[in-house]
C-alpha cells in the first residue's frame, strides 16, 4: 500500500476508534490517536502476517506494549481481517473478547498479553532471541509509550537487546509527551530519548510519528543493531481539541465533541 | 502406593534437575535455559558446556528474564527459567502473572534455593512466600518435589507438559523417598505410609521429616498416614478429603509461611468438604533469626519429634 492509501486507512481507523470509544463510554483515545499511524503502517505495509493463519511460525511479531490503547489495535486487526469488523461494536461489553487490554489467547493477531506497563519490550526481546536461536527470519516490532519508558524493566530489556545483538528487533517509542496524569516533563523526564538508547548501543531514528512516509521508511529500515524509532507524535492526533492535551488520556468525548471530531476525521476521507 | 525407601545418603535436588534438563536438551533442541547470572547456583554449568548457545543469561534482571522467557516461548523455544526462588517469584511476580500465567506461555519457572535454603543470608533471601504468590495464579501448576527422584520426574513431566508451571527446588540435601522409575503425575499425592489416627502432609524438604515423625508416632502407638503432596496447585482434593474422613485430623508442615502455602491450600479443601481439626506447621508470620536451614526448620517446630508432638496433641481435639 502506498503512502496516500495508508493515510486514508489511518483516517478510517481513527474514525472507527473514535466511534468505539464514544459508544463504549471508555477507552484511551489520546494515546490511540497518536499511535494509529504506526499501527497502520505496520499492518498494511510492513508486517508479514497472514490473518487466516495468525500463528504461522514465520509471521513477523508485533507487541503493543502500551496495551491500554487496545481499541486502536482491535480496529486495525479487524480492518486487516484478523477479527470481524462488526465485532468492534462489542468493545468493553460483557463477555466480549475485546477488553480494555489485549488478550493473546482470545484475540487472533495478539502475540502476548499486555496492560501493565514495561512488559512488552522484554517479551519482544525473547521473540527476537528465539528467531536467532532457531534461524527464523521473522522480525519483531514493539511499540511502547514514552511514559512507559519510566519502567525499569524496559531498561533491563534495552541492555539485553544490545548484548544479544538483536538486529531483528525494532522498538517504536510513541513519544507523545504525555502520560496519564501529567506531561512527561513534569514527572520523570526521559527526553531526549535518543542519547540514552544510543548509549546502550542501539541505532536510533527520530521521526514525525504522524507522518506516514517517515513512519514507513523508519519501520522498513534494517541495520546491524537493535533499532529504536523515537516517533514524535501528538496525543489526540487528528482531532483539533484533543491534540497535546493531557486530559484526553482516557476521557470520553461529549456528544457535541464527538460530532466535531467525526467531522474533522471525515474531512479528508 | 509408593513405598518409602529409607537411605542415609542425602542428595541435592539441583543435581537431579540439571542432569535431567541436560538429558532432555540433548533430545529436544527447542529447550533453552534462561537465568539471571545464576549459572553456578542453578547448576547450569554442564548445560552451558554442552549447549552454550541455548543458555540465555540476561544478567541480574529478573523482570526482563521472565518477559524474555515468554517471548522465547512465543518463538517456539521451550524455556526453563532458573533463578533463586525469592527473586524469581517476588521480583517478577507481575511478569509471571501477565506474561506467563495470563498469556498461558509455555515457560517452566524453576525456583531454586527455596524456603530456608539461604538460612544464614537472612529473610531477604528466604523464599517462604512463593507458594502464596504463585498458587493464586490460574494456568500455573505449583510443584515442590520431595527428593531427587521426584525432581527428575517432575522436570521430565514439565518438559512434556504444554503450559507454564512453577517448580520449587531446594539446595538442602534430602534422602531418597520415592522408588526409582517413579512417574510424576500432576495433582496426585503419593501415599507414603498408610494410617488411620492422623494424616501428616508435606512436600519438598519436609516430606522426609514427616515420615520420621510418623515413625516416632508409631513408637507411641499412633498410626499416622503420610502424604507427599508435591503439587500445591492443582491440589489432590480426593486424597485430602479421604484423609480428613478416614483419619479425622491433619497436620501440614512446610518450609514456607503458614499463611497462603501448603497448609492453607489443604485447609481450604478440608473446610469446604470435610472439616476436621488441623494444625499447620511452618513459619508463623515472622522474619527468621540467623541460622542454617536445618536450624531454622527445627526452630519453627519442624523437627520430626516436634511434628510428632503436634500431631499427638491434635488427635486429642478429634
XYZ file of C-alpha atoms in Angstrom:
587
model
C 0.000 0.000 0.000
C 1.368 3.444 -0.866
C 1.568 6.394 1.494
C -1.646 8.024 0.314
C -3.584 4.788 0.739
C -2.051 4.228 4.172
C -3.031 7.736 5.235
C -6.590 7.024 4.194
C -6.659 3.753 6.151
C -5.246 5.525 9.195
C -8.079 8.068 8.962
C -10.634 5.260 8.775
C -9.087 3.569 11.797
C -9.139 6.830 13.747
C -12.792 7.311 12.864
C -13.785 3.787 13.917
C -11.736 4.083 17.102
C -13.451 7.366 17.985
C -16.866 5.772 17.430
C -15.950 2.714 19.508
C -14.700 4.779 22.437
C -17.725 7.066 22.275
C -20.151 4.158 22.151
C -18.357 2.154 24.848
C -18.088 5.229 27.055
C -14.455 4.405 27.802
C -11.090 3.981 26.160
C -7.719 5.668 25.886
C -8.434 7.881 22.934
C -5.479 10.281 23.195
C -2.820 7.574 23.016
C -4.843 5.727 20.379
C -4.836 8.724 18.071
C -1.076 9.176 18.472
C -0.208 5.542 17.671
C -2.622 4.815 14.809
C -0.279 5.904 12.006
C 2.335 3.466 13.311
C -0.190 0.610 13.606
C -1.486 1.313 10.110
C 1.979 1.304 8.557
C 2.803 -1.944 10.355
C -0.325 -3.912 9.447
C -0.910 -2.568 5.919
C 2.662 -2.259 4.677
C 5.421 -3.660 6.858
C 4.399 -6.813 8.721
C 4.458 -10.222 7.086
C 1.302 -11.646 8.601
C -1.464 -13.963 7.440
C -4.830 -13.220 9.093
C -6.141 -16.683 8.194
C -3.090 -18.233 9.896
C -2.482 -15.948 12.864
C 0.008 -18.380 14.447
C 2.046 -19.012 11.301
C 5.599 -19.638 12.570
C 7.168 -17.281 10.001
C 4.925 -14.323 10.845
C 6.530 -11.107 11.961
C 5.842 -10.441 15.622
C 4.182 -7.279 16.853
C 3.718 -6.380 20.533
C 1.620 -3.428 21.614
C 3.265 -2.779 24.947
C 1.099 0.281 25.563
C -1.807 -2.136 25.936
C -4.283 0.479 27.136
C -4.598 1.603 23.505
C -6.065 -1.809 22.688
C -9.048 -0.324 20.853
C -6.768 1.074 18.139
C -5.182 -2.363 17.771
C -8.584 -4.089 17.589
C -9.784 -1.740 14.855
C -6.542 -2.283 12.942
C -6.722 -6.074 13.337
C -10.359 -6.039 12.206
C -9.567 -3.949 9.155
C -6.702 -6.320 8.318
C -9.012 -9.332 8.594
C -7.950 -10.931 11.878
C -11.343 -10.416 13.522
C -14.757 -9.430 12.115
C -15.149 -5.666 11.682
C -18.618 -5.744 13.239
C -17.091 -7.159 16.424
C -15.617 -3.737 17.246
C -19.071 -2.742 18.482
C -18.638 -5.231 21.346
C -15.585 -3.351 22.704
C -15.755 -3.467 26.538
C -19.181 -5.156 26.516
C -19.781 -8.067 28.945
C -18.033 -11.242 27.741
C -16.561 -9.517 24.684
C -13.073 -10.755 23.942
C -12.196 -7.132 23.224
C -11.422 -5.890 26.718
C -9.519 -2.765 27.622
C -6.169 -4.526 27.190
C -5.383 -7.136 24.512
C -5.532 -10.874 25.286
C -3.428 -13.211 23.147
C -5.454 -16.307 23.954
C -8.712 -14.768 22.779
C -7.877 -12.305 20.021
C -6.124 -13.615 16.889
C -3.134 -11.471 15.996
C -2.328 -10.520 19.590
C 1.023 -12.110 20.500
C 1.218 -11.581 24.278
C -0.975 -10.086 26.973
C -0.161 -6.500 27.823
C -1.655 -3.908 30.103
C 0.733 -3.395 32.969
C 3.431 -1.149 31.531
C 7.002 -2.205 30.887
C 6.147 -5.771 29.814
C 6.170 -5.668 26.019
C 9.812 -4.960 25.315
C 11.224 -7.860 27.386
C 8.795 -10.249 25.690
C 9.690 -8.847 22.251
C 13.349 -9.416 23.049
C 12.555 -13.037 23.823
C 10.782 -13.318 20.452
C 13.756 -11.828 18.616
C 16.191 -14.025 20.545
C 14.093 -17.094 19.703
C 14.475 -16.247 15.999
C 18.241 -16.007 16.455
C 18.279 -19.426 18.145
C 16.094 -21.167 15.588
C 17.318 -19.357 12.483
C 13.830 -17.991 11.789
C 13.689 -14.928 9.555
C 10.797 -13.077 11.156
C 11.257 -9.540 12.506
C 9.925 -8.389 15.884
C 8.361 -4.957 16.440
C 7.220 -3.471 19.714
C 5.511 -0.181 20.468
C 5.843 1.409 23.881
C 4.571 4.686 25.206
C 7.101 7.300 26.249
C 5.746 7.461 29.784
C 6.031 3.695 29.887
C 9.779 4.030 29.400
C 9.918 5.110 33.039
C 9.511 1.418 33.978
C 12.841 -0.139 34.935
C 12.035 -3.409 33.182
C 12.384 -1.587 29.839
C 15.949 -0.610 30.642
C 16.784 -4.160 31.679
C 15.484 -5.160 28.268
C 17.345 -2.412 26.404
C 20.606 -3.717 27.877
C 19.771 -7.279 26.843
C 18.875 -6.353 23.246
C 22.327 -4.906 22.628
C 24.033 -7.793 24.418
C 22.107 -10.301 22.270
C 22.890 -8.297 19.090
C 19.247 -8.247 18.044
C 19.337 -6.692 14.592
C 15.913 -8.293 14.083
C 14.178 -6.069 16.639
C 12.571 -2.657 16.184
C 11.312 -0.649 19.151
C 8.986 2.254 18.424
C 8.560 4.723 21.264
C 5.327 6.650 20.791
C 6.705 9.938 22.074
C 3.526 11.960 22.549
C 4.995 13.678 25.617
C 2.059 12.938 27.912
C 1.307 10.171 30.350
C -1.881 9.522 32.309
C -1.852 12.448 34.665
C 0.812 14.841 33.523
C 3.333 15.763 30.895
C 6.384 13.528 30.816
C 8.450 16.616 31.580
C 6.612 17.051 34.881
C 7.165 13.532 36.259
C 10.381 11.816 35.194
C 11.503 13.467 32.019
C 13.256 10.910 29.847
C 13.619 13.234 26.911
C 15.777 13.349 24.946
C 15.462 9.595 24.400
C 17.965 9.293 21.586
C 21.241 9.671 23.558
C 20.042 7.227 26.191
C 19.298 4.499 23.651
C 22.498 5.225 21.767
C 24.471 4.873 24.983
C 23.133 1.306 25.189
C 24.375 0.628 21.654
C 21.076 0.893 19.857
C 20.665 2.551 16.487
C 18.174 5.395 16.795
C 15.978 7.103 14.210
C 13.869 10.125 15.113
C 10.783 10.771 13.036
C 7.480 12.575 12.963
C 5.372 9.598 14.013
C 2.261 11.090 12.468
C 3.882 11.492 9.054
C 3.178 8.315 7.130
C 6.139 8.372 4.761
C 8.564 8.900 7.651
C 6.860 6.125 9.645
C 7.065 3.653 6.767
C 10.696 4.264 5.893
C 11.774 4.058 9.547
C 9.890 0.794 10.075
C 11.355 -0.703 6.904
C 14.920 0.222 7.821
C 17.289 -2.682 8.578
C 20.624 -2.179 10.314
C 23.107 -4.275 12.222
C 21.978 -3.400 15.745
C 18.676 -3.199 17.621
C 16.750 -0.278 16.155
C 14.778 2.290 18.119
C 12.414 4.689 16.406
C 11.649 7.715 18.534
C 8.325 8.659 16.995
C 7.392 12.221 17.865
C 3.602 12.201 17.889
C 0.642 14.207 19.089
C -1.621 12.777 21.726
C -5.069 13.039 20.154
C -3.643 13.494 16.663
C -6.220 14.309 14.018
C -8.757 15.836 16.412
C -8.071 19.542 16.959
C -9.318 19.947 20.518
C -7.581 16.785 21.768
C -4.105 17.383 20.428
C -1.364 17.700 23.001
C -3.837 17.803 25.897
C -3.107 15.602 28.887
C -6.781 15.385 29.874
C -7.583 13.231 26.822
C -5.635 10.238 28.139
C -8.840 8.371 28.863
C -11.547 10.985 28.632
C -14.649 10.239 26.575
C -15.939 12.932 24.200
C -19.331 14.504 24.860
C -21.930 14.209 22.095
C -21.013 17.674 20.838
C -17.267 16.949 20.916
C -17.903 13.646 19.183
C -19.693 15.378 16.309
C -16.817 17.845 15.888
C -14.223 15.047 15.949
C -16.257 12.990 13.457
C -16.400 15.931 11.093
C -12.678 16.601 11.358
C -11.667 12.989 10.775
C -14.182 12.561 7.927
C -12.998 15.664 6.123
C -10.109 14.081 4.250
C -11.821 10.760 3.517
C 1.235 -46.568 46.714
C 4.908 -45.785 46.579
C 6.767 -47.434 49.453
C 9.370 -45.154 51.020
C 12.965 -46.210 50.752
C 14.992 -45.112 53.749
C 18.537 -44.368 52.661
C 21.023 -42.405 54.684
C 22.618 -40.603 51.765
C 21.427 -37.039 51.123
C 21.069 -35.608 47.612
C 20.925 -32.037 46.354
C 17.849 -31.971 44.097
C 19.509 -29.370 41.864
C 21.776 -32.136 40.575
C 18.767 -34.197 39.525
C 17.279 -31.105 37.902
C 20.458 -30.276 35.966
C 21.112 -33.855 34.848
C 17.552 -34.304 33.648
C 17.494 -30.957 31.844
C 20.726 -31.790 30.020
C 19.377 -35.191 29.001
C 16.141 -33.652 27.699
C 18.011 -30.826 25.952
C 20.077 -33.370 24.039
C 16.843 -34.850 22.682
C 14.906 -31.612 22.200
C 16.703 -28.718 20.531
C 13.974 -26.244 21.458
C 14.888 -26.430 25.151
C 16.686 -23.327 26.394
C 17.814 -22.357 29.883
C 17.210 -18.759 30.958
C 18.968 -17.380 34.003
C 19.961 -14.246 35.876
C 23.704 -14.679 36.425
C 22.791 -17.900 38.221
C 24.712 -20.482 36.183
C 26.526 -21.780 39.247
C 23.699 -21.711 41.753
C 21.304 -23.277 39.231
C 23.914 -25.920 38.356
C 23.749 -24.910 34.689
C 27.500 -25.336 34.126
C 27.025 -28.642 32.324
C 24.195 -27.217 30.222
C 26.389 -24.265 29.293
C 29.261 -26.533 28.289
C 27.051 -28.725 26.102
C 24.528 -26.222 24.759
C 26.244 -22.842 25.154
C 24.118 -21.073 22.538
C 20.969 -22.190 24.295
C 21.867 -20.652 27.631
C 20.217 -17.215 27.759
C 21.815 -15.313 30.616
C 20.119 -11.921 30.997
C 22.256 -10.801 33.919
C 20.763 -9.599 37.168
C 17.410 -8.539 35.759
C 14.563 -10.803 36.826
C 11.672 -8.868 35.293
C 13.353 -8.933 31.916
C 14.285 -12.589 32.451
C 10.659 -13.679 32.793
C 9.473 -11.485 29.919
C 12.243 -12.794 27.663
C 11.186 -16.336 28.525
C 7.616 -15.568 27.453
C 8.943 -14.245 24.140
C 11.173 -17.272 23.655
C 8.129 -19.493 24.105
C 6.204 -17.405 21.562
C 9.068 -18.036 19.135
C 8.814 -21.798 19.575
C 11.516 -22.339 22.184
C 10.927 -24.277 25.424
C 12.429 -22.144 28.201
C 13.383 -23.324 31.688
C 13.905 -20.177 33.764
C 16.342 -20.894 36.575
C 16.820 -18.413 39.399
C 16.770 -18.185 43.166
C 13.148 -18.675 44.178
C 12.739 -15.473 46.227
C 13.856 -13.261 43.329
C 12.276 -15.251 40.529
C 8.876 -15.075 42.176
C 8.967 -11.842 44.157
C 10.912 -9.599 41.850
C 8.987 -10.556 38.743
C 5.598 -11.536 40.131
C 3.709 -9.252 37.765
C 5.625 -10.654 34.797
C 4.737 -14.158 35.990
C 1.100 -13.100 36.168
C 0.727 -11.153 32.912
C 3.373 -12.660 30.613
C 3.347 -16.296 31.771
C 0.149 -17.251 33.592
C -2.404 -14.940 31.909
C -0.746 -15.335 28.499
C -0.506 -19.099 29.143
C 3.096 -19.065 27.871
C 4.828 -22.431 27.703
C 7.532 -21.470 30.199
C 8.870 -23.571 33.065
C 9.790 -21.453 36.072
C 12.343 -23.157 38.292
C 12.836 -21.529 41.687
C 15.952 -22.870 43.336
C 17.208 -22.471 46.906
C 13.619 -22.112 48.057
C 12.377 -21.990 51.620
C 15.121 -21.514 54.202
C 17.916 -22.789 51.931
C 19.724 -19.458 52.270
C 19.170 -19.569 56.026
C 22.110 -17.509 57.233
C 21.707 -14.917 54.477
C 18.603 -13.626 56.194
C 14.932 -13.070 55.430
C 15.548 -11.141 52.180
C 16.888 -14.404 50.777
C 14.341 -16.749 52.321
C 11.653 -17.861 49.892
C 8.750 -18.569 52.202
C 6.116 -16.584 50.288
C 6.423 -18.246 46.879
C 3.614 -20.786 47.282
C 1.263 -17.980 48.277
C 2.313 -15.747 45.403
C 2.148 -18.387 42.706
C -0.706 -20.654 43.699
C -3.307 -17.915 43.212
C -2.421 -17.639 39.520
C -4.556 -19.560 37.015
C -2.832 -21.845 34.479
C 0.220 -22.237 36.707
C 0.835 -25.617 38.344
C 2.927 -25.232 41.517
C 5.151 -28.202 42.309
C 7.639 -28.898 45.111
C 9.288 -32.332 44.710
C 10.460 -34.165 47.812
C 13.613 -35.931 46.590
C 15.945 -36.343 43.615
C 13.727 -38.982 42.017
C 10.599 -36.846 42.146
C 12.614 -33.826 40.979
C 13.825 -35.669 37.889
C 10.307 -36.974 37.235
C 8.794 -33.501 37.619
C 11.329 -31.942 35.226
C 10.580 -34.643 32.673
C 6.862 -34.029 33.131
C 7.314 -30.247 32.812
C 9.156 -30.561 29.505
C 6.306 -32.626 28.085
C 3.505 -30.500 29.573
C 2.105 -27.855 27.212
C 1.811 -24.852 29.520
C 3.569 -22.961 32.251
C 4.483 -24.303 35.674
C 6.495 -23.364 38.752
C 8.938 -25.940 40.107
C 10.154 -25.190 43.604
C 13.504 -26.758 44.428
C 15.779 -26.522 47.430
C 19.526 -26.964 47.691
C 19.368 -28.643 51.081
C 20.119 -32.372 50.910
C 17.256 -34.828 51.193
C 17.217 -38.635 51.227
C 15.628 -40.781 48.518
C 11.988 -41.390 49.345
C 10.310 -42.474 46.122
C 11.298 -45.566 44.149
C 13.489 -45.308 41.047
C 11.318 -45.028 37.959
C 8.627 -43.065 39.780
C 6.483 -41.090 37.313
C 5.275 -37.637 38.277
C 1.539 -37.139 37.998
C 0.240 -33.581 38.238
C -2.081 -33.032 41.191
C -1.682 -36.501 42.658
C -0.484 -37.085 46.205
C 1.819 -40.026 46.991
C 0.675 -42.133 49.912
C 3.964 -42.871 51.658
C 2.518 -44.526 54.736
C -0.950 -45.847 55.445
C -2.528 -44.834 58.746
C -5.843 -44.148 60.461
C -5.235 -41.907 63.511
C -3.957 -38.729 61.872
C -2.592 -37.625 58.470
C 0.716 -35.842 58.047
C 1.079 -33.852 54.801
C 4.191 -32.173 53.412
C 6.259 -31.652 50.295
C 9.773 -30.583 49.345
C 12.325 -30.813 52.122
C 9.680 -31.540 54.744
C 8.444 -34.883 53.442
C 11.291 -36.902 54.923
C 10.776 -35.116 58.245
C 7.085 -36.065 58.463
C 7.996 -39.658 57.633
C 10.336 -39.664 60.616
C 7.594 -38.047 62.700
C 5.284 -40.914 61.698
C 7.882 -43.418 62.907
C 8.073 -41.610 66.255
C 4.274 -41.647 66.487
C 4.246 -45.384 65.721
C 6.515 -45.944 68.715
C 3.866 -44.148 70.776
C 1.142 -46.386 69.370
C -0.250 -43.768 66.990
C -0.858 -44.814 63.413
C -0.139 -41.816 61.148
C -0.903 -41.617 57.432
C 1.769 -39.792 55.406
C 1.058 -37.951 52.170
C 3.667 -36.349 49.952
C 1.806 -33.524 48.210
C 4.247 -32.214 45.639
C 1.558 -30.404 43.666
C 0.176 -27.482 45.649
C -1.928 -26.412 42.664
C -3.937 -28.191 41.327
C -4.252 -29.890 44.686
C -5.280 -33.512 45.209
C -8.691 -32.893 46.735
C -9.613 -36.582 46.773
C -6.580 -37.584 48.834
C -7.160 -34.727 51.291
C -10.885 -35.410 51.696
C -10.184 -39.132 52.204
C -7.517 -38.264 54.776
C -9.917 -35.994 56.647
C -12.730 -38.559 56.650
C -10.619 -41.622 57.387
C -8.114 -40.230 59.908
C -10.065 -37.302 61.408
C -7.076 -34.970 61.876
C -4.498 -33.384 59.570
C -1.080 -31.871 60.229
C 0.733 -29.985 57.488
C 4.397 -28.998 57.568
C 6.095 -26.708 55.072
C 9.225 -24.687 54.502
C 7.018 -21.654 53.926
C 4.930 -19.142 55.804
C 1.865 -20.795 57.309
C -0.127 -18.079 55.539
C -1.066 -18.918 51.974
C 1.071 -22.014 51.481
C 0.562 -25.772 51.504
C -1.224 -25.776 54.855
C -3.598 -23.063 53.711
C -4.278 -24.925 50.470
C -5.063 -28.149 52.375
C -7.197 -26.212 54.883
C -9.275 -24.747 52.051
C -10.147 -28.241 50.835
C -10.830 -29.502 54.360
C -13.086 -26.585 55.307
C -15.099 -26.879 52.097
C -15.509 -30.640 52.168
C -14.811 -32.416 55.453
C -13.973 -30.139 58.397
C -11.669 -31.832 60.928
C -9.062 -30.477 63.370
C -5.924 -29.266 61.585
C -2.519 -27.979 62.593
C -0.425 -26.011 60.113
C 3.277 -26.030 60.906
C 5.588 -23.599 59.130
C 6.999 -20.127 59.589
C 4.379 -18.370 61.722
C 4.307 -14.952 60.077
C 7.665 -13.686 61.308
C 11.090 -12.955 59.845
C 13.508 -15.670 60.846
C 16.547 -15.274 63.071
C 20.017 -16.114 61.761
C 20.747 -19.782 61.288
C 21.100 -22.606 58.812
C 18.090 -24.087 57.042
C 18.131 -27.158 59.263
C 18.423 -24.998 62.386
C 15.546 -22.747 61.292
C 13.234 -25.650 60.484
C 13.836 -27.044 63.942
C 13.415 -23.552 65.412
C 9.961 -23.263 63.826
C 8.711 -26.598 65.133
C 9.636 -28.804 62.205
C 11.952 -31.274 63.920
C 10.395 -34.748 63.490
C 9.808 -35.032 67.237
C 8.078 -31.643 67.324
C 5.863 -32.599 64.366
C 5.011 -35.843 66.202
C 4.160 -33.888 69.363
C 1.923 -31.522 67.375
C 0.129 -34.488 65.799
C -0.341 -36.168 69.166
C -1.899 -33.091 70.750
C -4.087 -32.539 67.675
C -5.535 -36.039 67.985
C -6.943 -35.073 71.383
C -9.142 -32.497 69.640
C -10.801 -35.079 67.391
